[in-house]
């Protein structure tokens, strides 16, 4: 597996192939007001106003003088010790007749006290005792004070709301806020200016063909429903990271021109516990309202992992979310034109319930591109770049085996940046070569094979294919490729003619033969052998061992079962520590039989490849040229080579 190129390229995908250097748009000296700044300003002003009103805002009479108790005040009034009183709300201030001058009211002691409200009682009391008094309007009566008190009361609340708002914006990044956490964050793609179509996706023709059906269905659901057909509503895009699964899903939406709800699996399980399921519900609710439409769940494995797996009994939250997805998918009206697409690079970890018929029962494989595919992808990503005349994309494609779409997009971008740094007007071939060097060396991916390795691999895989082709009873070859994937440098895929439950000896012998074909081809064509056949040997040896010890297919050992009692599984390794229920002597015989059988097959394969040497060369050459050949191409090559051969030998 490659170190996920997915992540590093996702941004780039949104920005287009080349990011212009320089300042961000619009930032040319003027102050830009964005949402956050406005929020800050509002909050600042609110705080300021609040402070102003809190300090000077209420035009109150204040509380000057010594505080006295209400009873003292009443007593002072009735005993004639008070000169004058000013009343406002529940406060009375006044002066006592304690002045030392001629008039005791001058320089008299000031006091304040709390009185009962309404203050009419106090006024009556003052009137009865002939104390001059003055009632001031309530501090909350004037227009200014109304605003003041509102602000005074509400500013802290406003401030609090502002802070919560700001934090929730910050944590979710988008226009979302904290209060919509239970709703789905599905992004709705509609045909905008950045509409993605199938023209933007290259090198994955088979996947496109599969998806075109969906596009067609979404455009004209009536046509399909007329005959009562049910279109599959779950499709799983499967493939290594960076091969364009997300891109394809967007392209489907772009092509179909229907609403497209996109959400990543990880977004269901995020931030707040317990929202996953409700988000799913909400997402499908929205989708049902706008059918026909597409629901796209990216990175399905984030939420769709096998339930109950993992440490500590699994993740409750995730399981609920997954259950909700299953429920929603079952709840579709079959006539409702909703297609649920999902993408994953780990189909192996998905919960089997997700893959059941009626759910994600269709798989679209998005595989690593072959040479022609890479060239097409390079063409897509360089179409907006000014390209030099010397750029040969077919050469670039040839030099990038194992790279996926995201790598190639990155390569184009890198080449453009290098050319820009060199002040070139156009991106030239040198830029591409340097960019490739930089990426390959920088990432230290052993995936880009040397010419010699490619040659060996080509012969190896051609060997498997030719032996299979020339051996009766062997499985038909489906596809041969030297595009490296995972640990394998190349793969020959077979397509069993039908599902088999019972294997004949002849079939197994053929299978052993083509298993050995890779190594023998290396030996025949290149005169040397490599480590590349380890896996083949492992499979072959396991198979032969089972033939001898379980299936009674060796004369010397005879029809006796010498294995342990466990499920027979073709090609599976013997488990360690298995009890041996037979003698040392028999073990020796079994080993000899295994060895002998393999040896016999090896000689047979050598013979096949020696007589068909011209075919081996032709297929290997085709592989070096095209990297992937399917069964029809293979047959064409074989026919061609055979006819040439007969011309040469005059037969
Ligand atoms: P995945 O979802 O399979 O991991 P993406 O769809 O996110 O991969 O691909 C990342 C980027 O790589 C895309 O946005 C696109 O620029 C580029 N890319 C990947 N595959 C292809 C392709 N087949 N054709 C064109 N561009 C591709
Ligand atoms: Mg993706
Ligand atoms: Zn092999």
XYZ file of C-alpha atoms and ligand atoms in Angstrom:
680
model
C 0.000 0.000 0.000
C 1.102 3.442 -0.661
C 1.354 6.030 2.044
C -2.005 7.615 1.542
C -1.665 10.239 -1.174
C -5.282 10.971 -0.540
C -4.778 13.510 2.156
C -2.036 15.565 0.679
C -3.950 16.019 -2.501
C -7.361 16.760 -1.271
C -6.808 20.463 -0.905
C -5.184 20.668 -4.196
C -8.194 19.096 -5.730
C -10.329 21.964 -4.573
C -7.930 24.604 -5.693
C -7.416 23.328 -9.154
C -4.191 22.019 -10.541
C -2.053 25.021 -9.811
C -2.238 27.451 -6.990
C -1.104 30.885 -8.016
C 1.441 32.279 -5.684
C 0.974 35.668 -4.099
C -1.376 37.404 -1.766
C -4.842 36.144 -1.107
C -7.478 37.685 -3.346
C -8.805 41.075 -2.431
C -6.226 41.802 0.177
C -4.679 44.855 -1.396
C -4.362 47.373 1.403
C -8.008 47.817 2.362
C -9.181 46.425 5.598
C -11.304 43.421 4.998
C -14.270 42.839 7.232
C -14.949 39.231 7.658
C -17.478 37.617 9.929
C -15.160 37.135 12.838
C -13.994 40.727 12.852
C -17.533 42.071 12.807
C -18.382 39.803 15.668
C -15.411 41.101 17.601
C -16.369 44.706 16.955
C -19.972 44.159 18.043
C -18.815 42.452 21.174
C -16.355 45.220 21.933
C -18.960 47.966 21.482
C -21.477 46.099 23.626
C -18.939 45.771 26.377
C -18.041 49.439 26.183
C -21.638 50.667 26.287
C -22.356 48.412 29.175
C -19.418 49.763 31.098
C -20.362 53.383 30.351
C -23.911 52.901 31.530
C -22.853 50.879 34.464
C -20.646 53.708 35.685
C -22.351 56.925 34.619
C -25.457 55.677 32.903
C -28.126 55.989 35.612
C -28.502 59.676 36.603
C -29.195 58.768 40.192
C -29.009 61.041 43.160
C -26.215 58.954 44.372
C -25.749 57.963 47.914
C -23.802 60.760 49.493
C -23.497 61.172 53.241
C -23.707 58.685 56.022
C -26.051 55.828 55.780
C -28.668 55.778 58.457
C -31.383 53.278 59.176
C -34.967 53.931 58.131
C -36.218 54.072 61.710
C -33.550 56.653 62.586
C -34.679 58.624 59.570
C -38.341 58.519 60.610
C -37.346 59.452 64.125
C -35.193 62.357 62.882
C -38.058 63.638 60.728
C -40.644 63.517 63.501
C -38.280 65.178 65.988
C -37.579 68.005 63.489
C -33.912 67.296 62.992
C -34.088 67.200 59.196
C -33.638 70.289 56.974
C -34.610 68.865 53.577
C -34.997 65.581 51.786
C -34.683 64.449 48.218
C -36.451 61.239 47.260
C -35.742 59.064 44.306
C -37.118 55.581 44.034
C -36.363 53.880 47.292
C -33.634 56.237 48.412
C -33.936 59.355 50.438
C -31.027 61.730 50.919
C -31.014 64.798 52.984
C -29.277 67.139 55.383
C -29.523 67.133 59.152
C -29.725 70.314 61.224
C -26.242 69.778 62.623
C -24.508 72.789 61.065
C -22.420 74.794 63.525
C -23.087 78.187 61.849
C -26.098 80.479 62.257
C -28.195 78.274 60.005
C -27.911 74.668 61.180
C -28.885 73.515 57.704
C -25.708 74.941 56.177
C -22.918 72.430 56.381
C -25.294 70.035 58.110
C -24.493 66.382 58.063
C -25.575 64.621 54.926
C -27.325 61.288 55.130
C -29.027 58.694 53.048
C -31.430 55.942 53.802
C -33.615 53.355 52.244
C -37.312 54.024 52.351
C -40.389 51.980 51.565
C -41.768 52.145 48.050
C -44.070 53.528 46.867
C -42.642 56.568 48.586
C -46.025 58.308 49.109
C -45.932 57.297 52.773
C -42.568 58.986 53.164
C -43.889 62.101 51.376
C -46.902 62.215 53.685
C -44.634 61.862 56.697
C -42.399 64.676 55.454
C -45.400 66.895 54.717
C -46.862 66.342 58.175
C -43.572 67.355 59.765
C -43.082 70.341 57.440
C -39.830 69.076 56.028
C -39.271 70.469 52.518
C -38.853 67.605 50.102
C -38.280 67.030 46.495
C -39.155 63.893 44.535
C -36.916 63.149 41.572
C -38.133 61.104 38.668
C -37.244 57.493 38.799
C -33.821 56.800 37.315
C -35.374 54.291 34.896
C -37.942 56.726 33.525
C -36.024 58.757 31.003
C -35.659 57.422 27.464
C -31.914 57.238 27.756
C -32.171 55.286 30.917
C -34.490 52.741 29.371
C -31.865 51.845 26.812
C -29.293 52.040 29.520
C -31.035 49.604 31.755
C -31.822 47.258 28.892
C -28.225 47.261 27.942
C -27.240 46.931 31.526
C -29.364 43.871 31.894
C -28.804 42.269 28.578
C -25.234 43.118 27.636
C -23.735 40.266 29.647
C -26.184 37.845 28.071
C -25.447 39.197 24.617
C -21.786 38.862 25.343
C -22.239 35.283 26.412
C -24.226 34.404 23.306
C -21.573 36.075 21.197
C -18.861 33.999 22.782
C -20.751 30.735 22.353
C -21.504 31.662 18.774
C -17.916 32.437 18.086
C -16.656 29.240 19.612
C -19.102 27.100 17.760
C -18.174 28.773 14.520
C -14.555 28.194 15.227
C -14.996 24.548 16.055
C -16.982 23.651 12.994
C -15.291 25.938 10.552
C -18.321 26.563 8.388
C -21.567 28.432 8.668
C -22.683 25.719 10.996
C -23.130 26.516 14.607
C -23.352 24.590 17.779
C -27.103 24.444 17.667
C -27.318 22.347 14.558
C -25.144 19.515 15.737
C -27.860 16.943 15.307
C -28.421 17.888 11.718
C -26.373 16.450 8.983
C -23.569 18.535 7.632
C -24.102 17.139 4.212
C -22.824 19.480 1.617
C -25.165 19.951 -1.216
C -23.507 20.097 -4.563
C -25.525 21.521 -7.346
C -24.391 22.336 -10.789
C -22.347 25.395 -10.129
C -19.392 26.824 -11.890
C -17.111 24.130 -10.506
C -19.161 21.265 -11.719
C -17.270 18.021 -11.992
C -18.102 15.726 -14.854
C -16.856 12.442 -16.190
C -14.486 14.424 -18.398
C -12.510 15.267 -15.272
C -12.011 11.637 -14.406
C -9.767 9.509 -16.545
C -8.219 6.082 -16.541
C -11.066 4.362 -14.745
C -13.232 3.501 -17.695
C -14.817 0.399 -16.218
C -15.989 2.285 -13.171
C -17.361 5.027 -15.385
C -19.372 2.535 -17.397
C -20.895 1.163 -14.204
C -21.729 4.609 -12.939
C -23.135 5.829 -16.224
C -26.030 3.484 -15.653
C -26.770 5.274 -12.397
C -26.515 8.646 -14.062
C -28.951 7.558 -16.706
C -31.329 6.216 -14.137
C -31.290 9.414 -12.124
C -31.932 11.483 -15.212
C -34.930 9.493 -16.290
C -36.135 7.341 -13.434
C -39.516 6.851 -15.124
C -37.940 4.963 -17.969
C -36.569 2.338 -15.641
C -39.544 2.220 -13.351
C -41.908 1.731 -16.256
C -40.949 -1.906 -16.412
C -40.990 -2.329 -12.693
C -37.237 -2.612 -12.476
C -35.518 -1.697 -9.273
C -32.276 0.111 -9.627
C -29.752 -0.851 -6.981
C -29.735 1.916 -4.470
C -26.433 1.199 -2.873
C -23.145 1.306 -4.727
C -19.774 0.972 -3.163
C -16.754 2.521 -4.807
C -13.774 0.449 -3.832
C -10.162 1.197 -4.569
C -6.826 2.306 -3.186
C -6.514 5.882 -1.932
C -6.177 8.562 -4.537
C -7.613 6.646 -7.448
C -10.482 9.085 -7.808
C -13.394 7.627 -5.871
C -14.500 10.915 -4.387
C -13.952 12.578 -7.709
C -16.086 9.985 -9.476
C -18.930 10.473 -7.044
C -18.882 14.195 -7.672
C -18.785 13.533 -11.373
C -21.875 11.349 -11.113
C -23.702 14.226 -9.478
C -22.413 16.625 -12.091
C -23.481 14.381 -14.931
C -26.856 13.491 -13.516
C -27.554 17.084 -12.576
C -29.458 16.062 -9.476
C -28.959 17.179 -5.881
C -25.988 15.505 -4.320
C -25.646 15.166 -0.584
C -22.082 14.443 0.332
C -20.826 13.538 3.738
C -17.755 11.877 5.065
C -18.081 8.882 7.341
C -15.971 10.553 9.970
C -18.372 13.482 10.151
C -21.113 11.271 11.470
C -19.035 10.461 14.471
C -17.714 13.762 15.584
C -17.560 16.283 18.357
C -20.683 15.372 20.290
C -21.676 11.909 21.270
C -25.011 10.668 20.150
C -25.399 12.824 17.088
C -24.289 10.294 14.493
C -27.600 8.537 14.244
C -29.583 11.745 14.161
C -27.339 13.132 11.493
C -27.940 10.078 9.389
C -31.677 10.438 9.875
C -31.527 14.065 8.937
C -29.394 13.395 5.899
C -31.777 10.818 4.524
C -34.748 12.989 5.431
C -33.364 15.754 3.281
C -32.532 13.326 0.530
C -36.005 11.844 0.413
C -37.464 15.290 0.009
C -35.320 16.045 -3.000
C -35.444 12.718 -4.838
C -34.187 11.947 -7.408
C -30.864 12.581 -5.804
C -27.592 11.064 -4.701
C -26.387 10.527 -1.187
C -22.642 10.078 -1.025
C -20.932 8.723 2.064
C -17.206 9.125 1.704
C -14.794 7.031 3.764
C -17.541 4.602 4.699
C -15.125 2.475 6.692
C -14.886 5.218 9.326
C -18.417 4.431 10.347
C -19.101 1.086 8.735
C -16.495 -1.050 10.408
C -17.533 -4.437 11.547
C -19.640 -4.070 14.662
C -18.318 -5.490 17.856
C -14.807 -5.442 16.500
C -11.973 -3.617 18.143
C -10.873 -3.130 21.687
C -13.240 -2.871 24.586
C -16.289 -4.173 22.838
C -16.397 -1.639 20.058
C -17.721 1.834 19.752
C -21.315 2.335 20.728
C -21.689 5.623 18.988
C -20.409 4.261 15.732
C -22.572 1.207 15.935
C -25.682 3.282 16.390
C -24.745 5.400 13.455
C -24.170 2.339 11.350
C -27.470 0.823 12.447
C -29.219 4.006 11.447
C -27.660 3.854 7.994
C -28.866 0.295 7.612
C -32.337 1.228 8.762
C -32.520 4.160 6.370
C -31.358 2.112 3.446
C -33.957 -0.521 4.127
C -36.616 2.099 4.495
C -36.375 3.361 0.943
C -39.370 3.129 -1.189
C -38.032 1.155 -4.135
C -39.673 3.620 -6.466
C -37.903 6.516 -4.867
C -34.990 7.478 -7.048
C -32.334 7.798 -4.406
C -28.940 6.298 -5.004
C -26.559 5.930 -2.123
C -22.943 5.925 -3.203
C -20.210 5.172 -0.756
C -16.455 5.062 -1.066
C -13.885 3.088 0.835
C -10.405 1.767 0.471
C -10.980 -0.876 3.103
C -13.873 -3.023 1.923
C -12.453 -5.855 3.989
C -13.250 -4.197 7.298
C -16.820 -3.263 6.467
C -19.639 -4.773 8.413
C -21.137 -7.630 6.383
C -24.586 -6.200 7.023
C -23.676 -3.228 4.865
C -22.882 -5.453 1.918
C -26.078 -7.422 2.060
C -28.391 -7.374 -0.966
C -30.498 -4.254 -0.906
C -27.755 -2.210 0.651
C -24.294 -1.748 -0.810
C -24.569 -4.847 -2.882
C -22.943 -3.412 -5.981
C -19.274 -2.785 -6.128
C -17.513 -0.517 -8.520
C -13.812 -1.166 -8.495
C -11.708 1.913 -8.996
C -8.349 0.427 -9.697
C -4.903 1.862 -10.165
C -4.613 3.196 -13.687
C -2.528 1.430 -16.308
C -0.287 3.212 -18.709
C -3.002 4.472 -21.033
C -5.053 5.476 -18.015
C -2.172 7.434 -16.540
C -1.669 9.242 -19.792
C -5.340 10.197 -19.843
C -5.179 11.430 -16.248
C -2.080 13.468 -17.027
C -3.950 14.963 -19.969
C -6.823 15.962 -17.678
C -4.556 17.645 -15.200
C -2.373 19.402 -17.720
C -5.176 20.696 -19.926
C -5.196 24.031 -18.143
C -1.431 24.348 -18.040
C 0.576 25.947 -20.807
C 2.449 22.952 -22.090
C 5.744 23.018 -23.937
C 5.983 21.312 -27.301
C 8.524 18.823 -26.041
C 6.252 17.358 -23.375
C 5.380 13.791 -24.182
C 2.734 12.641 -21.772
C 3.041 9.071 -22.992
C 6.650 9.054 -21.807
C 5.651 10.543 -18.473
C 2.956 7.884 -18.189
C 5.464 5.184 -18.943
C 7.734 6.422 -16.190
C 5.091 6.466 -13.495
C 3.906 2.894 -13.006
C 2.024 2.378 -9.787
C 1.035 5.999 -9.441
C -2.610 6.807 -8.921
C -4.644 9.806 -10.032
C -3.811 11.847 -6.984
C -0.082 11.263 -7.534
C -0.374 12.300 -11.144
C -2.328 15.436 -10.284
C 0.395 16.229 -7.819
C 3.039 15.577 -10.464
C 1.438 18.046 -12.885
C 1.168 20.645 -10.179
C 4.747 20.114 -9.110
C 5.965 20.410 -12.696
C 4.050 23.646 -13.130
C 5.548 25.065 -9.953
C 9.044 24.092 -11.020
C 8.555 25.698 -14.413
C 7.264 28.846 -12.737
C 10.292 28.954 -10.497
C 12.497 28.780 -13.557
C 10.596 31.678 -15.106
C 9.500 29.593 -18.047
C 6.434 30.493 -20.067
C 5.516 26.889 -20.535
C 5.844 23.690 -18.605
C 8.510 21.685 -20.372
C 9.542 18.068 -20.254
C 12.471 18.829 -17.990
C 10.066 20.185 -15.382
C 8.091 16.976 -15.495
C 11.198 14.883 -15.108
C 12.469 16.942 -12.208
C 9.078 16.893 -10.560
C 8.979 13.142 -10.885
C 12.422 12.830 -9.352
C 11.395 15.033 -6.527
C 8.203 13.130 -5.811
C 9.751 9.698 -6.109
C 12.804 10.496 -4.060
C 10.945 12.710 -1.628
C 8.286 10.176 -0.872
C 10.743 7.307 -1.021
C 8.238 5.068 -2.585
C 9.747 1.876 -3.857
C 6.808 1.664 -6.199
C 8.387 3.104 -9.249
C 10.177 0.125 -10.685
C 13.429 0.120 -12.543
C 13.440 -0.957 -16.159
C 15.054 -4.257 -15.226
C 12.445 -4.972 -12.565
C 9.675 -4.232 -14.984
C 11.227 -6.619 -17.474
C 11.468 -9.422 -14.954
C 7.934 -8.824 -13.781
C 6.648 -8.777 -17.349
C 8.177 -12.169 -18.081
C 7.041 -13.560 -14.771
C 3.415 -12.594 -15.299
C 3.525 -13.577 -18.960
C 4.734 -16.991 -17.780
C 1.682 -17.456 -15.546
C -0.599 -16.412 -18.357
C 0.941 -18.521 -21.134
C 1.021 -21.676 -19.047
C -2.606 -21.152 -18.089
C -3.486 -20.573 -21.717
C -1.686 -23.686 -22.915
C -2.881 -26.045 -20.209
C -6.241 -27.679 -20.660
C -8.578 -27.404 -17.663
C -6.843 -24.273 -16.392
C -8.927 -21.238 -15.427
C -9.215 -18.683 -18.196
C -6.953 -15.666 -17.773
C -8.930 -12.547 -17.019
C -6.252 -9.906 -16.977
C -2.497 -9.633 -16.716
C -0.900 -6.551 -15.311
C 2.482 -5.291 -14.229
C 1.016 -2.265 -12.505
C 2.360 -2.755 -9.007
C -0.221 -3.016 -6.277
C 0.402 -3.555 -2.629
C 3.316 -5.866 -2.198
C 2.829 -7.497 -5.577
C 4.818 -6.183 -8.508
C 2.380 -7.684 -10.941
C -0.735 -9.780 -10.989
C -2.274 -12.361 -13.279
C -5.962 -12.594 -12.586
C -7.904 -15.705 -13.408
C -11.564 -15.986 -13.877
C -12.937 -19.357 -12.932
C -15.477 -20.332 -15.560
C -18.061 -21.140 -12.927
C -18.231 -21.367 -9.199
C -16.567 -24.567 -8.225
C -17.251 -26.547 -5.146
C -15.460 -29.634 -6.157
C -12.054 -29.735 -7.753
C -10.834 -32.381 -10.141
C -7.282 -33.585 -10.097
C -6.778 -32.329 -13.619
C -7.896 -28.844 -12.627
C -5.619 -28.820 -9.619
C -2.683 -29.982 -11.714
C -3.347 -27.140 -14.150
C -3.503 -24.764 -11.273
C -0.153 -25.920 -9.971
C 1.275 -25.546 -13.437
C 0.298 -21.953 -13.971
C 1.353 -21.190 -10.430
C 4.850 -22.294 -11.314
C 4.725 -20.487 -14.668
C 6.085 -17.233 -13.262
C 9.322 -18.618 -11.925
C 9.908 -20.879 -14.916
C 9.421 -17.934 -17.260
C 12.081 -15.942 -15.447
C 14.427 -18.872 -15.754
C 13.627 -19.517 -19.403
C 13.716 -15.966 -20.671
C 16.277 -14.262 -18.474
C 18.478 -17.152 -17.365
C 18.230 -16.078 -13.749
C 15.625 -16.264 -11.007
C 14.384 -13.759 -8.449
C 12.634 -13.728 -5.116
C 9.401 -12.729 -6.794
C 7.973 -16.236 -6.828
C 7.758 -16.767 -3.086
C 4.044 -16.325 -2.939
C 3.500 -18.624 -5.904
C 5.524 -21.354 -4.222
C 3.595 -20.973 -1.040
C 0.286 -21.397 -2.801
C 1.483 -24.286 -4.920
C 3.026 -26.143 -2.008
C -0.071 -25.773 0.139
C -2.208 -27.017 -2.676
C -0.042 -30.039 -3.384
C 0.148 -30.900 0.272
C -3.603 -30.913 0.560
C -3.879 -33.052 -2.568
C -1.574 -35.604 -1.015
C -2.774 -35.601 2.590
C -6.462 -34.861 2.241
C -7.800 -35.599 -1.134
C -6.092 -38.898 -1.839
C -4.592 -37.689 -5.080
C -1.199 -39.333 -4.782
C -0.711 -42.989 -5.642
C 1.879 -43.700 -3.014
C 0.044 -42.183 -0.093
C -3.273 -43.428 -1.295
C -6.827 -42.524 -0.351
C -6.118 -41.711 3.248
C -6.859 -38.548 5.167
C -3.765 -37.297 6.939
C -4.829 -33.809 7.793
C -6.476 -32.616 10.933
C -10.181 -32.198 11.069
C -10.807 -28.663 10.089
C -12.568 -26.920 7.317
C -10.977 -27.635 4.019
C -10.014 -24.433 2.418
C -8.183 -24.486 -0.808
C -4.732 -23.040 -0.529
C -4.915 -22.106 3.105
C -1.812 -22.584 5.134
C -1.528 -25.323 7.720
C -1.927 -23.840 11.118
C 0.943 -24.054 13.526
C 0.965 -26.526 16.352
C -1.343 -28.812 14.523
C -1.424 -32.303 15.905
C 0.121 -34.861 13.596
C -1.755 -38.090 13.580
C 0.582 -40.183 11.491
C 3.984 -41.789 11.727
C 7.320 -40.242 11.055
C 7.638 -42.662 8.206
C 4.417 -41.475 6.605
C 5.488 -37.868 7.041
C 8.599 -38.711 5.060
C 6.577 -40.281 2.299
C 4.224 -37.294 2.173
C 7.159 -34.933 1.807
C 8.582 -37.024 -0.979
C 5.274 -37.170 -2.752
C 4.816 -33.418 -2.515
C 8.292 -32.855 -3.842
C 7.843 -35.319 -6.634
C 4.519 -33.905 -7.738
C 5.860 -30.378 -7.834
C 8.938 -31.510 -9.663
C 6.869 -33.267 -12.277
C 4.770 -30.130 -12.781
C 7.884 -27.985 -12.964
C 9.236 -30.078 -15.813
C 5.905 -29.848 -17.569
C 5.866 -26.051 -17.276
C 9.439 -25.800 -18.494
C 8.456 -27.787 -21.501
C 5.383 -25.629 -22.190
C 7.325 -22.403 -22.010
C 10.238 -23.700 -24.067
C 7.936 -24.675 -26.920
C 5.988 -21.438 -26.635
C 8.930 -19.151 -26.184
C 7.769 -16.806 -28.949
C 4.440 -16.398 -27.146
C 6.162 -15.639 -23.895
C 8.257 -12.958 -25.557
C 5.263 -11.462 -27.315
C 3.140 -11.251 -24.165
C 6.008 -9.859 -22.101
C 6.670 -7.220 -24.735
C 3.000 -6.275 -24.769
C 3.022 -5.987 -20.992
C 6.067 -3.745 -21.026
C 4.340 -1.623 -23.590
C 0.808 -1.499 -22.183
C 1.181 -2.775 -18.613
C -2.259 -4.305 -18.557
C -3.748 -6.694 -21.069
C -7.096 -8.365 -20.800
C -8.183 -11.743 -22.076
C -9.183 -10.612 -25.568
C -5.931 -8.750 -26.069
C -4.067 -11.754 -24.802
C -5.794 -14.004 -27.253
C -5.072 -11.577 -30.079
C -1.388 -11.555 -29.207
C -1.283 -15.328 -29.068
C -3.018 -15.643 -32.429
C -0.718 -13.070 -33.983
C 2.414 -14.675 -32.581
C 1.269 -18.108 -33.678
C 0.690 -16.963 -37.239
C 4.087 -15.278 -37.372
C 5.653 -18.433 -36.086
C 4.067 -20.541 -38.768
C 5.356 -18.152 -41.412
C 8.864 -18.451 -40.084
C 8.848 -22.200 -39.853
C 6.991 -22.472 -43.111
C 4.234 -24.549 -41.665
P -9.958 8.932 -3.505
O -11.269 9.458 -3.066
O -10.076 7.710 -4.386
O -8.976 8.712 -2.446
P -9.876 11.439 -4.828
O -11.077 11.323 -5.676
O -10.006 12.228 -3.604
O -9.321 9.995 -4.472
O -8.691 11.970 -5.721
C -7.864 13.021 -5.317
C -7.494 13.878 -6.475
O -6.646 13.180 -7.365
C -8.675 14.247 -7.333
O -9.292 15.389 -6.855
C -8.052 14.485 -8.670
O -7.463 15.758 -8.765
C -6.964 13.467 -8.690
N -7.425 12.241 -9.329
C -7.529 11.037 -8.730
N -7.958 10.110 -9.594
C -8.146 10.723 -10.775
C -8.599 10.281 -12.065
N -8.937 9.005 -12.277
N -8.665 11.181 -13.050
C -8.331 12.457 -12.830
N -7.907 12.935 -11.642
C -7.803 12.092 -10.615
Mg -11.709 10.102 -1.168
Zn 3.871 -15.061 -9.709
